mmCIF file of C-alpha atoms in Angstrom:
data_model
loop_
_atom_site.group_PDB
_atom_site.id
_atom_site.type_symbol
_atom_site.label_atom_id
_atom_site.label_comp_id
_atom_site.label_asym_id
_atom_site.label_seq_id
_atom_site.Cartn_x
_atom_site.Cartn_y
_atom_site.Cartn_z
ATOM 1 C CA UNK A 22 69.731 133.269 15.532
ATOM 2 C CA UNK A 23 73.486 133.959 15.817
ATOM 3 C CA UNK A 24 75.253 136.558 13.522
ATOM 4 C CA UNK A 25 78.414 134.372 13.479
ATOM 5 C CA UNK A 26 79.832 132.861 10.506
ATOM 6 C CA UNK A 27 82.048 129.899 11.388
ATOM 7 C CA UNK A 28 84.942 128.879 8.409
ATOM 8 C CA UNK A 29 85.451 125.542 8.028
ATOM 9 C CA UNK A 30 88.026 123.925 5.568
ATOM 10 C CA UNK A 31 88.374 120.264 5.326
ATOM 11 C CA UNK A 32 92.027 119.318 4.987
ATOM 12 C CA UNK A 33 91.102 115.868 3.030
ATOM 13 C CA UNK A 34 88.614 116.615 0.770
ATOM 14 C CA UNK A 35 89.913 116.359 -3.024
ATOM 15 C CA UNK A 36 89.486 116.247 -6.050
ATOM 16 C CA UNK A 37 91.198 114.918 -9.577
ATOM 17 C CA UNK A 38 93.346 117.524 -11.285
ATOM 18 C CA UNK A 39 90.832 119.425 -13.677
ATOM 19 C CA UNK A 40 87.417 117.744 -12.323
ATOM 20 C CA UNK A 41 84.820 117.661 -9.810
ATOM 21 C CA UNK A 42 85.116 114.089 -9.021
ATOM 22 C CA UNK A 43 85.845 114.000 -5.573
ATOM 23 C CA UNK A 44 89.104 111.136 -4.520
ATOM 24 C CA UNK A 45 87.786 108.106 -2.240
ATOM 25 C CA UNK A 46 90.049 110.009 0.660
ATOM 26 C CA UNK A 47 87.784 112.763 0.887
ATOM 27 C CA UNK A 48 85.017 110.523 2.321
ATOM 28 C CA UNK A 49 85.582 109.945 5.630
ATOM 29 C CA UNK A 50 86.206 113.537 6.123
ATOM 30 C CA UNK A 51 82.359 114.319 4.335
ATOM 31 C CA UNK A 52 81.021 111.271 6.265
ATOM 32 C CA UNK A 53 81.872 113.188 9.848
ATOM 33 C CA UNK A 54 80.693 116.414 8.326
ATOM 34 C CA UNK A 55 77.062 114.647 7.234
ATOM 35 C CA UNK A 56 77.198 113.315 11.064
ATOM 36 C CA UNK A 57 77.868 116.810 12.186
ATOM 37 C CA UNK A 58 74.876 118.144 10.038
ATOM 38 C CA UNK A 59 72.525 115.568 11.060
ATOM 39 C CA UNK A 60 73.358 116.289 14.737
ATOM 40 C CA UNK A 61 72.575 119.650 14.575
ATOM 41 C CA UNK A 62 69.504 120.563 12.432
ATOM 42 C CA UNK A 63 69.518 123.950 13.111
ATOM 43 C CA UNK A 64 72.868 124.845 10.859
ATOM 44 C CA UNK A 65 72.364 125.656 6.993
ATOM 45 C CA UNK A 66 76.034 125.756 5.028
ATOM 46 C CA UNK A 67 77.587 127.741 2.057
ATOM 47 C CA UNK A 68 79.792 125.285 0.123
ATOM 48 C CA UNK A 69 82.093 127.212 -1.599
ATOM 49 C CA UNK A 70 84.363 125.633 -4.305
ATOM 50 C CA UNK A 71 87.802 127.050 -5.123
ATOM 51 C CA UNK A 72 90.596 126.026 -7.794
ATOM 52 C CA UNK A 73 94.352 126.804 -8.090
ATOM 53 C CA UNK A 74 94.990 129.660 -10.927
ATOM 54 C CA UNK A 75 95.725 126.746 -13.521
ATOM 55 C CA UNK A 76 94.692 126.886 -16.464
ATOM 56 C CA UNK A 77 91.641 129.442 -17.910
ATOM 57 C CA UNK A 78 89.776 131.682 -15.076
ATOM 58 C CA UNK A 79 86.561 131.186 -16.517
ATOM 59 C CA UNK A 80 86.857 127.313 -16.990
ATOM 60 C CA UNK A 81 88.042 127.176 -13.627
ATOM 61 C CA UNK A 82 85.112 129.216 -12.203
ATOM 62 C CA UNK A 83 82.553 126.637 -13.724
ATOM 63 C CA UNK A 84 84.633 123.793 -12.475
ATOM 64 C CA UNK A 85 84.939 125.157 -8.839
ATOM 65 C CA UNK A 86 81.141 125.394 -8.806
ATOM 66 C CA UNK A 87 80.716 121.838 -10.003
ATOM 67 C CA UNK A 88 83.155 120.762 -7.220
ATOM 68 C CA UNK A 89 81.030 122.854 -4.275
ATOM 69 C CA UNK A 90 77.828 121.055 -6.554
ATOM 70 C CA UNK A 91 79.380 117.524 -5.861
ATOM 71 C CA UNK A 92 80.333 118.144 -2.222
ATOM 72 C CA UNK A 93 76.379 119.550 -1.545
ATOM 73 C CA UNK A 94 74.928 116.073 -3.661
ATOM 74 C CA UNK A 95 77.234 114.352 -1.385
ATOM 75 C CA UNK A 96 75.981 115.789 1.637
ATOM 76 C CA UNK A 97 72.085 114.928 0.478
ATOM 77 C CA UNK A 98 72.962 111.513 -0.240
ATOM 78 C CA UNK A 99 73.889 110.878 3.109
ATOM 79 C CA UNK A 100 70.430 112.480 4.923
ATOM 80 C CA UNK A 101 71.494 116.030 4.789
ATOM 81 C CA UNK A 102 67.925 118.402 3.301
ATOM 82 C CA UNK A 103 69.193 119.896 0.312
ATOM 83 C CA UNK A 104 67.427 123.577 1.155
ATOM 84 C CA UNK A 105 70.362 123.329 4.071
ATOM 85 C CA UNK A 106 72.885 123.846 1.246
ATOM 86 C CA UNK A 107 73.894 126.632 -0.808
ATOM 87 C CA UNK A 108 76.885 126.439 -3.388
ATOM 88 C CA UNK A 109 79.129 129.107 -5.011
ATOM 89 C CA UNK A 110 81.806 128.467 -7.114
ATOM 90 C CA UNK A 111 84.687 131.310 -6.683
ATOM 91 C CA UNK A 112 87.362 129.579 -9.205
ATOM 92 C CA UNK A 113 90.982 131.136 -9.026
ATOM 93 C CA UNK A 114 89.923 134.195 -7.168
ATOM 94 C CA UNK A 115 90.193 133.377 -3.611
ATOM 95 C CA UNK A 116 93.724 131.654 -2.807
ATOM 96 C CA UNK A 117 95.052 130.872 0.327
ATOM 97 C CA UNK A 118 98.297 130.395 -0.895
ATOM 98 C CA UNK A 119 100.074 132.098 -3.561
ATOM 99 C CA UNK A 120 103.321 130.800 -3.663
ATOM 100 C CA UNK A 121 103.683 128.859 -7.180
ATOM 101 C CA UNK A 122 104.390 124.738 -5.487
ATOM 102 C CA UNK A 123 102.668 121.763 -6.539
ATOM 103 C CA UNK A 124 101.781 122.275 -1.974
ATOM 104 C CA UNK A 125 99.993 125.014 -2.851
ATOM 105 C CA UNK A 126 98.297 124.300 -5.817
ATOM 106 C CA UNK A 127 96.787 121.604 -3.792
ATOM 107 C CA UNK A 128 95.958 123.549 -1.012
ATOM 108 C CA UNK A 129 93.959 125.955 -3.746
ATOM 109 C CA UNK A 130 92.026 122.998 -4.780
ATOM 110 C CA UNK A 131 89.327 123.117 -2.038
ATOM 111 C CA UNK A 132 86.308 123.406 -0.882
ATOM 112 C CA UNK A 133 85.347 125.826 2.491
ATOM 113 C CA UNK A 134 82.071 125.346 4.293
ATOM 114 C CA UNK A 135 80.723 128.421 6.420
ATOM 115 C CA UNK A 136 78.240 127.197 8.932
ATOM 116 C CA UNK A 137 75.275 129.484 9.681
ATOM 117 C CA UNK A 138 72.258 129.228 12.181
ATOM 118 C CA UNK A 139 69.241 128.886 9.692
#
């Protein structure tokens, strides 16, 4: 098995302001992912969910694990084995941008996958 971690953060997959419900634009983008995952059995992911620092830290904690939760159930429905898929939820914590724009709230509003060999 390989020690490498590899990062990967899809550019179109969103969510409403506030919720976990995931914008019909973020499909085609989960679609190729599921493809990727089906192609290659051997990978296992960590979904992790992030917010922007709106709002309360705590709520946004829960709701960043309900986004990487939607994103997994996602995955599933389209053939990927659940015990492939891990979720954490790391809320406000982790930004990539800090700058205080409406670009980089959205870019805060994310979910990363890091791809493993199981």
């Amino acid at each position: 098995a390989k020690d490498t971690l590899e990062k990967y953060i899809p550019k179109n997959v969103l969510f409403e302001q506030s919720k976990s419900v995931l914008l019909l634009e973020s499909y085609p983008a989960l679609d190729q992912f599921a493809g990727y995952l089906l192609r290659n059995p051997s990978l296992k992911v960590s979904i992790e969910g992030h917010t922007d620092n709106h709002g309360d830290s705590a709520k946004n904690l829960v709701l960043s694990d309900e986004r990487a939760k939607k994103v997994a159930s996602y995955l599933v429905n389209k053939g990927v084995v659940a015990t492939r898929l891990t979720t954490k939820g790391y809320g406000d914590t982790r930004p990539l941008n800090k700058e205080k724009s409406n670009t980089s709230y959205t870019r805060n509003r994310r979910v990363e996958f890091i791809v493993t060999e199981k």
